[in-house]
Amino acid sequence: MIFLTNSCAWFLRFDGFRGSRSILLSSLQAGNRNAVACIRMHACSFSSSGCFLMDHPDVNWVETHFELLEIECDEYSNDVKTAEKDTALRLALSRLAGDFGRESMLSLQRFFGSRHAPVISTGSLKLDLALGIGGLPKGRIVEIYGQEASGKTTLALHIIKEAQKLGGYCAYLDVENAMNPSLAESMGINVDNLLISPPDSAENLLSMVHTLTKSGSMDVIVVDSVAALVPRRELDVVIGGTYQDVQSQLMAQALRKIHYSLCRSGTLIIFVNQIRSSLKSSHVFGRLDEVTCGGNALRFYAAVRLRIMRTGLLKTEDKVTGLGVCVQVVKNKLARATKKADLGIRFGRGICFESEVLELACEHGVIWKKGSKYIIEGEVFNTKEEAEQYMAANSEVLERTVSFLRKHLFDWEI
């Protein structure tokens, strides 16, 4: 047994529920939600004195329409709550803009305007595919670490090369004093348009990173490497003297300021780092753990962490011509992590880009491969080396193939 308002009861009694939609809905919207609390297999017939149950000839119609009225009432309530929340949000944003200024950057367009984070390619299609977003995200901190001579600097230089292709300004802070401009130029980098800083104290270099980031004029800043950053306190102490190790504290303080400036800048900051072996008693006896230099702050602030490992040597007729490396995405805040990409690095040239393009193009049907032959836009090549040389000599063919692969793999083109 249920109780309805007098208006609903009168209408239901004389009209047999037909046409009761508007009156019952208005009653529900006014707050009489108990009207549809207990509809079973019977309908109600009402008099002026009370309520009793009777069988209705069209019970299914009654149940269906009462359920529809319940859903409509819920939708109406949700729409009202949504409108109230929208009004409250806009009022809060206007108050924040008045209290803190327009630089607070609080707006719905900032939150929901862009569906894809702007990225810069790594110079390797396989690594871009492993990252899941087509490259490294702008306005973020990225850490590239691994053992010595594993290709960390080469990968960082390729990222600078891709940023220069887009017309961006880049800076290379050569903390290790190992930068070879002629090598960078042979890889396709415009050295004349590259800011190169000589080694200095850790305080000065990190302050330089913060100033360049805050200006918003730089697209890529590479710090090579964190392990070579030496605080001023350590430089002032004589060799053999005692001093307090403050590199971790310095990195934590600097990254807090740099990360704050990154929120208003589109700069991609790359920290090249090395690994050390650490024997901890909390683990199995004799087990060595790999730790990175500079403390824990960098791994926390980094949106992407890439670990590079050497996997072998590249040889041509018993002559070593390069390295085989594996890049593992250890951390990725923008896509799925733990993916890997196997790359080849030629000495003096960098990443074997044409080989990657040829392999992915054959895999996705852009280039037809039959046996050991390759067919590229009507041209037939008997070996893979001939096909790679053709693509390296014809930049237009290579660019068209890369553009098609990017649209196919990432749904957009950089």
CSV table of C-alpha atoms in Angstrom, one decimal:
chain,number,residue,atom,x,y,z
A,1,MET,CA,0.0,0.0,0.0
A,2,ILE,CA,1.3,3.5,-0.9
A,3,PHE,CA,0.0,7.0,-0.3
A,4,LEU,CA,-0.1,9.7,-3.0
A,5,THR,CA,-1.1,13.3,-2.9
A,6,ASN,CA,-4.8,14.2,-3.4
A,7,SER,CA,-4.2,15.6,-6.9
A,8,CYS,CA,-2.5,12.5,-8.1
A,9,ALA,CA,-5.1,10.2,-6.4
A,10,TRP,CA,-8.0,12.1,-8.0
A,11,PHE,CA,-6.5,11.9,-11.5
A,12,LEU,CA,-5.5,8.3,-11.2
A,13,ARG,CA,-9.0,7.3,-10.0
A,14,PHE,CA,-11.0,9.0,-12.8
A,15,ASP,CA,-8.6,8.5,-15.7
A,16,GLY,CA,-7.2,5.1,-15.0
A,17,PHE,CA,-3.5,6.3,-15.0
A,18,ARG,CA,-3.9,7.5,-18.6
A,19,GLY,CA,-2.6,11.1,-19.0
A,20,SER,CA,-1.3,11.2,-15.5
A,21,ARG,CA,2.3,11.9,-16.7
A,22,SER,CA,2.3,15.6,-16.3
A,23,ILE,CA,0.5,15.8,-12.9
A,24,LEU,CA,2.5,13.0,-11.3
A,25,LEU,CA,5.8,14.3,-12.7
A,26,SER,CA,5.1,17.8,-11.3
A,27,SER,CA,4.3,16.2,-8.0
A,28,LEU,CA,7.6,14.2,-8.1
A,29,GLN,CA,9.6,17.3,-9.0
A,30,ALA,CA,8.0,19.2,-6.1
A,31,GLY,CA,9.5,16.7,-3.7
A,32,ASN,CA,6.8,14.0,-3.4
A,33,ARG,CA,9.3,11.2,-4.3
A,34,ASN,CA,7.4,8.6,-2.1
A,35,ALA,CA,4.8,8.4,-4.8
A,36,VAL,CA,6.8,5.7,-6.7
A,37,ALA,CA,8.3,4.0,-3.7
A,38,CYS,CA,6.3,0.7,-3.8
A,39,ILE,CA,4.9,-0.2,-7.2
A,40,ARG,CA,4.3,-4.0,-7.4
A,41,MET,CA,1.9,-6.0,-9.5
A,42,HIS,CA,-1.2,-3.9,-8.6
A,43,ALA,CA,-2.4,-0.3,-9.1
A,44,CYS,CA,-4.1,1.9,-6.6
A,45,SER,CA,-7.6,3.4,-6.7
A,46,PHE,CA,-8.3,6.2,-4.4
A,47,SER,CA,-11.2,7.9,-2.7
A,48,SER,CA,-11.4,11.1,-0.7
A,49,SER,CA,-11.1,9.2,2.6
A,50,GLY,CA,-8.3,6.8,1.9
A,51,CYS,CA,-6.6,4.3,-0.3
A,52,PHE,CA,-7.2,0.6,-1.1
A,53,LEU,CA,-5.7,-1.9,-3.6
A,54,MET,CA,-7.4,-3.4,-6.7
A,55,ASP,CA,-6.3,-5.2,-9.8
A,56,HIS,CA,-5.7,-3.0,-12.7
A,57,PRO,CA,-6.4,-4.3,-16.2
A,58,ASP,CA,-3.1,-3.0,-17.6
A,59,VAL,CA,-0.6,-3.6,-14.8
A,60,ASN,CA,2.5,-3.7,-17.1
A,61,TRP,CA,1.6,-0.3,-18.5
A,62,VAL,CA,1.4,1.1,-15.0
A,63,GLU,CA,4.7,-0.4,-13.9
A,64,THR,CA,6.5,0.8,-17.0
A,65,HIS,CA,5.2,4.4,-16.8
A,66,PHE,CA,6.0,4.7,-13.1
A,67,GLU,CA,9.5,3.5,-13.8
A,68,LEU,CA,9.9,6.1,-16.6
A,69,LEU,CA,8.6,8.8,-14.3
A,70,GLU,CA,11.2,7.8,-11.7
A,71,ILE,CA,14.0,7.9,-14.3
A,72,GLU,CA,12.9,11.3,-15.6
A,73,CYS,CA,12.8,12.7,-12.1
A,74,ASP,CA,16.4,11.5,-11.5
A,75,GLU,CA,17.5,13.0,-14.8
A,76,TYR,CA,15.8,16.3,-13.8
A,77,SER,CA,17.5,16.2,-10.4
A,78,ASN,CA,20.9,15.5,-12.0
A,79,ASP,CA,20.5,18.3,-14.5
A,80,VAL,CA,19.8,20.7,-11.7
A,81,LYS,CA,22.8,19.6,-9.7
A,82,THR,CA,25.0,19.9,-12.8
A,83,ALA,CA,23.8,23.4,-13.4
A,84,GLU,CA,24.5,24.3,-9.8
A,85,LYS,CA,28.0,22.9,-9.9
A,86,ASP,CA,28.8,24.6,-13.1
A,87,THR,CA,27.6,28.0,-11.7
A,88,ALA,CA,29.6,27.4,-8.5
A,89,LEU,CA,32.8,26.4,-10.5
A,90,ARG,CA,32.6,29.6,-12.6
A,91,LEU,CA,32.1,31.7,-9.5
A,92,ALA,CA,35.1,30.1,-7.9
A,93,LEU,CA,37.3,30.7,-11.0
A,94,SER,CA,36.3,34.3,-11.1
A,95,ARG,CA,37.1,34.8,-7.4
A,96,LEU,CA,40.5,33.1,-7.9
A,97,ALA,CA,41.3,35.3,-10.9
A,98,GLY,CA,40.5,38.3,-8.9
A,99,ASP,CA,42.5,37.2,-5.8
A,100,PHE,CA,45.6,35.7,-7.4
A,101,GLY,CA,45.6,37.4,-10.9
A,102,ARG,CA,45.1,35.9,-14.3
A,103,GLU,CA,48.5,34.1,-14.1
A,104,SER,CA,46.8,31.5,-11.9
A,105,MET,CA,45.8,30.0,-15.3
A,106,LEU,CA,42.7,28.4,-14.0
A,107,SER,CA,40.3,27.9,-16.9
A,108,LEU,CA,38.2,25.1,-18.4
A,109,GLN,CA,40.1,25.5,-21.7
A,110,ARG,CA,43.4,24.8,-19.9
A,111,PHE,CA,42.0,21.6,-18.4
A,112,PHE,CA,40.0,20.2,-21.4
A,113,GLY,CA,41.3,22.2,-24.4
A,114,SER,CA,43.9,19.7,-25.7
A,115,ARG,CA,43.4,16.0,-26.1
A,116,HIS,CA,47.1,15.2,-26.8
A,117,ALA,CA,50.1,16.5,-24.9
A,118,PRO,CA,52.6,18.2,-27.3
A,119,VAL,CA,55.6,16.0,-27.9
A,120,ILE,CA,59.1,16.1,-29.4
A,121,SER,CA,60.2,12.9,-31.3
A,122,THR,CA,63.2,11.0,-29.9
A,123,GLY,CA,64.5,10.4,-33.4
A,124,SER,CA,63.5,6.8,-33.2
A,125,LEU,CA,60.1,5.5,-34.4
A,126,LYS,CA,60.5,2.4,-32.3
A,127,LEU,CA,61.1,4.4,-29.1
A,128,ASP,CA,58.3,6.9,-30.0
A,129,LEU,CA,56.0,3.8,-30.3
A,130,ALA,CA,57.2,2.4,-27.0
A,131,LEU,CA,56.5,5.8,-25.3
A,132,GLY,CA,52.9,5.5,-26.5
A,133,ILE,CA,52.4,9.2,-27.3
A,134,GLY,CA,54.8,9.6,-30.2
A,135,GLY,CA,57.7,11.2,-28.4
A,136,LEU,CA,58.7,12.9,-25.2
A,137,PRO,CA,56.2,15.4,-23.7
A,138,LYS,CA,57.0,19.1,-23.6
A,139,GLY,CA,56.8,20.9,-20.3
A,140,ARG,CA,58.1,17.9,-18.4
A,141,ILE,CA,61.3,16.5,-16.9
A,142,VAL,CA,62.8,13.4,-18.5
A,143,GLU,CA,65.7,11.3,-17.1
A,144,ILE,CA,67.8,9.1,-19.4
A,145,TYR,CA,70.2,6.9,-17.4
A,146,GLY,CA,72.3,3.8,-18.0
A,147,GLN,CA,75.9,2.6,-17.9
A,148,GLU,CA,78.8,4.4,-19.6
A,149,ALA,CA,79.0,4.3,-23.4
A,150,SER,CA,75.5,3.0,-23.8
A,151,GLY,CA,74.2,5.8,-26.1
A,152,LYS,CA,72.7,8.3,-23.6
A,153,THR,CA,74.3,11.4,-25.1
A,154,THR,CA,73.5,10.2,-28.6
A,155,LEU,CA,69.8,9.9,-27.8
A,156,ALA,CA,69.8,13.3,-26.2
A,157,LEU,CA,71.4,14.8,-29.2
A,158,HIS,CA,68.8,13.2,-31.5
A,159,ILE,CA,66.0,14.8,-29.4
A,160,ILE,CA,67.8,18.2,-29.9
A,161,LYS,CA,67.9,17.5,-33.7
A,162,GLU,CA,64.2,16.8,-33.8
A,163,ALA,CA,63.4,19.9,-31.9
A,164,GLN,CA,65.5,22.0,-34.2
A,165,LYS,CA,63.5,20.6,-37.2
A,166,LEU,CA,60.4,22.2,-35.6
A,167,GLY,CA,62.2,25.5,-35.4
A,168,GLY,CA,62.8,25.3,-31.6
A,169,TYR,CA,65.7,26.7,-29.6
A,170,CYS,CA,67.8,24.2,-27.6
A,171,ALA,CA,70.6,24.3,-25.0
A,172,TYR,CA,73.2,21.7,-24.1
A,173,LEU,CA,74.8,22.1,-20.7
A,174,ASP,CA,78.0,20.1,-21.1
A,175,VAL,CA,78.8,19.3,-17.4
A,176,GLU,CA,81.1,16.4,-18.4
A,177,ASN,CA,83.1,18.6,-20.8
A,178,ALA,CA,82.8,15.8,-23.5
A,179,MET,CA,80.7,17.6,-26.2
A,180,ASN,CA,82.2,17.3,-29.7
A,181,PRO,CA,80.5,19.8,-32.0
A,182,SER,CA,81.8,18.1,-35.1
A,183,LEU,CA,80.1,14.8,-34.0
A,184,ALA,CA,76.9,16.7,-33.3
A,185,GLU,CA,77.1,18.4,-36.7
A,186,SER,CA,77.6,15.0,-38.5
A,187,MET,CA,74.4,13.8,-36.9
A,188,GLY,CA,72.4,16.7,-38.5
A,189,ILE,CA,72.4,19.2,-35.6
A,190,ASN,CA,72.7,22.9,-36.3
A,191,VAL,CA,75.5,23.7,-33.9
A,192,ASP,CA,75.4,27.4,-34.7
A,193,ASN,CA,71.9,27.5,-33.4
A,194,LEU,CA,72.7,25.5,-30.3
A,195,LEU,CA,73.5,27.0,-26.9
A,196,ILE,CA,76.4,25.1,-25.3
A,197,SER,CA,77.5,25.8,-21.8
A,198,PRO,CA,80.9,24.8,-20.4
A,199,PRO,CA,81.3,23.1,-17.0
A,200,ASP,CA,80.5,25.1,-13.9
A,201,SER,CA,79.4,24.5,-10.4
A,202,ALA,CA,76.1,22.7,-9.8
A,203,GLU,CA,74.5,25.8,-8.3
A,204,ASN,CA,75.3,27.9,-11.4
A,205,LEU,CA,74.2,25.3,-13.9
A,206,LEU,CA,70.9,24.5,-12.1
A,207,SER,CA,70.2,28.2,-11.8
A,208,MET,CA,70.8,28.5,-15.6
A,209,VAL,CA,68.3,25.8,-16.2
A,210,HIS,CA,65.7,27.5,-14.0
A,211,THR,CA,66.3,30.9,-15.8
A,212,LEU,CA,66.0,29.4,-19.3
A,213,THR,CA,62.9,27.4,-18.3
A,214,LYS,CA,61.2,30.4,-16.7
A,215,SER,CA,61.8,32.5,-19.8
A,216,GLY,CA,59.7,30.1,-21.9
A,217,SER,CA,61.9,30.5,-24.9
A,218,MET,CA,63.7,27.1,-24.9
A,219,ASP,CA,62.2,24.0,-26.4
A,220,VAL,CA,64.8,21.5,-25.1
A,221,ILE,CA,67.4,21.7,-22.3
A,222,VAL,CA,69.9,18.8,-21.9
A,223,VAL,CA,72.0,18.5,-18.7
A,224,ASP,CA,74.8,16.0,-19.3
A,225,SER,CA,75.2,14.7,-16.7
A,226,VAL,CA,73.8,14.7,-13.2
A,227,ALA,CA,76.7,12.6,-11.9
A,228,ALA,CA,79.2,15.3,-12.9
A,229,LEU,CA,77.4,18.1,-11.1
A,230,VAL,CA,79.8,19.4,-8.3
A,231,PRO,CA,78.5,21.7,-5.6
A,232,ARG,CA,80.5,24.9,-4.9
A,233,ARG,CA,81.2,23.7,-1.3
A,234,GLU,CA,83.0,20.6,-2.7
A,235,LEU,CA,85.0,22.7,-5.2
A,236,ASP,CA,86.2,25.0,-2.5
A,237,VAL,CA,87.5,22.1,-0.3
A,238,VAL,CA,91.1,20.9,-1.0
A,239,ILE,CA,91.5,17.3,-2.3
A,240,GLY,CA,91.5,14.9,0.6
A,241,GLY,CA,89.6,17.3,2.9
A,242,THR,CA,86.3,16.5,4.5
A,243,TYR,CA,83.0,18.0,3.3
A,244,GLN,CA,79.3,17.3,3.6
A,245,ASP,CA,77.7,15.8,0.5
A,246,VAL,CA,74.9,18.2,-0.4
A,247,GLN,CA,74.3,17.2,-4.0
A,248,SER,CA,71.0,15.4,-3.2
A,249,GLN,CA,69.7,18.4,-1.2
A,250,LEU,CA,70.8,20.7,-4.0
A,251,MET,CA,69.0,18.7,-6.6
A,252,ALA,CA,65.8,18.5,-4.5
A,253,GLN,CA,65.8,22.3,-4.0
A,254,ALA,CA,66.5,23.1,-7.6
A,255,LEU,CA,63.9,20.6,-9.0
A,256,ARG,CA,61.2,22.1,-6.9
A,257,LYS,CA,61.8,25.6,-8.4
A,258,ILE,CA,62.3,24.2,-12.0
A,259,HIS,CA,59.2,22.1,-11.8
A,260,TYR,CA,57.2,25.1,-10.7
A,261,SER,CA,58.4,27.1,-13.7
A,262,LEU,CA,57.7,24.1,-16.0
A,263,CYS,CA,54.0,24.5,-15.3
A,264,ARG,CA,54.0,27.7,-17.2
A,265,SER,CA,56.6,26.7,-19.9
A,266,GLY,CA,56.7,24.2,-22.7
A,267,THR,CA,60.3,23.3,-22.2
A,268,LEU,CA,61.5,19.7,-22.3
A,269,ILE,CA,64.3,19.2,-19.7
A,270,ILE,CA,66.4,16.1,-20.1
A,271,PHE,CA,68.7,15.0,-17.3
A,272,VAL,CA,71.3,12.5,-18.5
A,273,ASN,CA,72.4,10.3,-15.5
A,274,GLN,CA,74.6,7.4,-14.7
A,275,ILE,CA,74.1,4.4,-12.5
A,276,ARG,CA,76.2,3.2,-9.6
A,277,SER,CA,76.2,-0.2,-7.8
A,278,SER,CA,75.1,-0.2,-4.2
A,279,LEU,CA,75.4,-3.2,-1.9
A,280,LYS,CA,72.6,-3.1,0.7
A,281,SER,CA,72.3,-5.4,3.7
A,282,SER,CA,68.5,-5.5,3.4
A,283,HIS,CA,68.7,-7.5,0.2
A,284,VAL,CA,70.1,-10.9,-0.5
A,285,PHE,CA,73.7,-11.3,0.4
A,286,GLY,CA,76.0,-10.3,-2.4
A,287,ARG,CA,73.3,-8.7,-4.5
A,288,LEU,CA,74.2,-5.3,-6.1
A,289,ASP,CA,71.4,-2.8,-6.6
A,290,GLU,CA,71.7,-0.1,-9.3
A,291,VAL,CA,71.1,3.4,-8.1
A,292,THR,CA,71.2,6.7,-10.0
A,293,CYS,CA,73.2,9.7,-8.9
A,294,GLY,CA,71.7,12.9,-7.4
A,295,GLY,CA,69.4,11.3,-4.8
A,296,ASN,CA,65.7,10.4,-5.1
A,297,ALA,CA,64.3,13.8,-6.2
A,298,LEU,CA,64.9,13.4,-9.9
A,299,ARG,CA,63.1,10.1,-10.2
A,300,PHE,CA,60.1,11.6,-8.4
A,301,TYR,CA,59.9,14.7,-10.5
A,302,ALA,CA,60.6,13.0,-13.8
A,303,ALA,CA,57.5,12.3,-15.9
A,304,VAL,CA,59.5,9.8,-18.1
A,305,ARG,CA,62.5,7.7,-17.1
A,306,LEU,CA,64.4,5.8,-19.8
A,307,ARG,CA,67.0,3.2,-19.1
A,308,ILE,CA,69.5,2.3,-21.8
A,309,MET,CA,71.4,-1.0,-21.9
A,310,ARG,CA,73.9,-2.2,-24.4
A,311,THR,CA,72.9,-5.5,-26.1
A,312,GLY,CA,75.7,-6.1,-28.6
A,313,LEU,CA,77.8,-4.7,-31.4
A,314,LEU,CA,76.9,-3.9,-35.0
A,315,LYS,CA,79.3,-5.3,-37.5
A,316,THR,CA,79.9,-5.0,-41.2
A,317,GLU,CA,82.2,-7.5,-42.7
A,318,ASP,CA,83.9,-8.2,-39.3
A,319,LYS,CA,84.2,-4.5,-38.7
A,320,VAL,CA,82.5,-3.0,-35.7
A,321,THR,CA,80.4,-0.1,-36.9
A,322,GLY,CA,78.0,0.6,-34.0
A,323,LEU,CA,76.1,-0.6,-31.0
A,324,GLY,CA,72.9,-2.4,-30.3
A,325,VAL,CA,71.0,-0.9,-27.4
A,326,CYS,CA,67.7,-1.6,-25.6
A,327,VAL,CA,65.8,1.4,-24.3
A,328,GLN,CA,63.3,0.5,-21.5
A,329,VAL,CA,60.5,2.9,-20.4
A,330,VAL,CA,60.9,2.5,-16.7
A,331,LYS,CA,58.4,5.3,-15.8
A,332,ASN,CA,55.8,7.0,-17.9
A,333,LYS,CA,53.1,9.3,-16.5
A,334,LEU,CA,51.4,9.9,-19.9
A,335,ALA,CA,51.1,6.3,-21.2
A,336,ARG,CA,51.8,2.7,-20.3
A,337,ALA,CA,55.3,2.1,-19.0
A,338,THR,CA,57.6,-1.0,-19.0
A,339,LYS,CA,57.8,-1.1,-22.8
A,340,LYS,CA,61.1,-1.6,-24.6
A,341,ALA,CA,62.6,-0.6,-27.9
A,342,ASP,CA,65.7,-2.2,-29.6
A,343,LEU,CA,67.7,0.4,-31.4
A,344,GLY,CA,70.9,0.5,-33.5
A,345,ILE,CA,73.5,3.3,-33.2
A,346,ARG,CA,76.1,3.8,-35.9
A,347,PHE,CA,79.3,5.4,-34.9
A,348,GLY,CA,79.4,9.0,-36.2
A,349,ARG,CA,75.8,8.9,-37.5
A,350,GLY,CA,73.6,8.1,-34.5
A,351,ILE,CA,70.4,6.1,-34.5
A,352,CYS,CA,69.8,3.8,-37.6
A,353,PHE,CA,66.7,5.7,-38.5
A,354,GLU,CA,66.3,4.3,-42.1
A,355,SER,CA,66.5,0.8,-40.8
A,356,GLU,CA,63.7,1.4,-38.3
A,357,VAL,CA,61.5,3.0,-41.0
A,358,LEU,CA,62.1,0.2,-43.4
A,359,GLU,CA,61.2,-2.4,-40.8
A,360,LEU,CA,58.1,-0.7,-39.6
A,361,ALA,CA,56.9,0.1,-43.1
A,362,CYS,CA,57.2,-3.5,-44.1
A,363,GLU,CA,55.4,-4.6,-41.0
A,364,HIS,CA,52.4,-2.2,-41.6
A,365,GLY,CA,52.2,-2.7,-45.4
A,366,VAL,CA,53.6,0.7,-46.5
A,367,ILE,CA,56.6,-1.0,-48.3
A,368,TRP,CA,56.1,-4.4,-50.0
A,369,LYS,CA,58.6,-7.1,-49.2
A,370,LYS,CA,58.8,-10.3,-51.2
A,371,GLY,CA,61.5,-12.7,-50.0
A,372,SER,CA,64.7,-10.6,-49.8
A,373,LYS,CA,63.4,-8.0,-52.2
A,374,TYR,CA,62.0,-4.6,-51.3
A,375,ILE,CA,59.7,-2.5,-53.5
A,376,ILE,CA,59.6,1.2,-52.6
A,377,GLU,CA,57.3,3.3,-54.8
A,378,GLY,CA,58.0,1.1,-57.9
A,379,GLU,CA,61.7,0.7,-57.3
A,380,VAL,CA,62.9,-2.8,-56.6
A,381,PHE,CA,65.9,-3.5,-54.3
A,382,ASN,CA,67.5,-6.9,-53.8
A,383,THR,CA,68.9,-6.4,-50.3
A,384,LYS,CA,68.0,-4.5,-47.2
A,385,GLU,CA,71.2,-2.4,-47.4
A,386,GLU,CA,70.3,-1.2,-50.8
A,387,ALA,CA,66.8,-0.2,-49.7
A,388,GLU,CA,68.2,1.7,-46.7
A,389,GLN,CA,70.7,3.5,-48.9
A,390,TYR,CA,67.9,4.5,-51.3
A,391,MET,CA,65.8,5.9,-48.4
A,392,ALA,CA,68.8,7.8,-47.0
A,393,ALA,CA,69.6,9.3,-50.3
A,394,ASN,CA,66.0,10.3,-51.1
A,395,SER,CA,64.8,12.4,-48.1
A,396,GLU,CA,61.3,13.1,-49.7
A,397,VAL,CA,60.5,9.3,-49.9
A,398,LEU,CA,61.7,8.9,-46.3
A,399,GLU,CA,59.6,11.8,-45.1
A,400,ARG,CA,56.5,10.6,-46.8
A,401,THR,CA,56.9,7.1,-45.3
A,402,VAL,CA,57.5,8.5,-41.9
A,403,SER,CA,54.5,10.8,-42.1
A,404,PHE,CA,52.3,7.9,-43.1
A,405,LEU,CA,53.6,5.7,-40.3
A,406,ARG,CA,53.1,8.4,-37.7
A,407,LYS,CA,49.5,9.0,-38.8
A,408,HIS,CA,48.9,5.2,-38.7
A,409,LEU,CA,50.7,4.5,-35.4
A,410,PHE,CA,49.8,7.6,-33.3
A,411,ASP,CA,46.6,8.9,-35.1
A,412,TRP,CA,48.3,12.3,-35.5
A,413,GLU,CA,51.5,13.8,-37.0
A,414,ILE,CA,54.1,15.8,-35.1
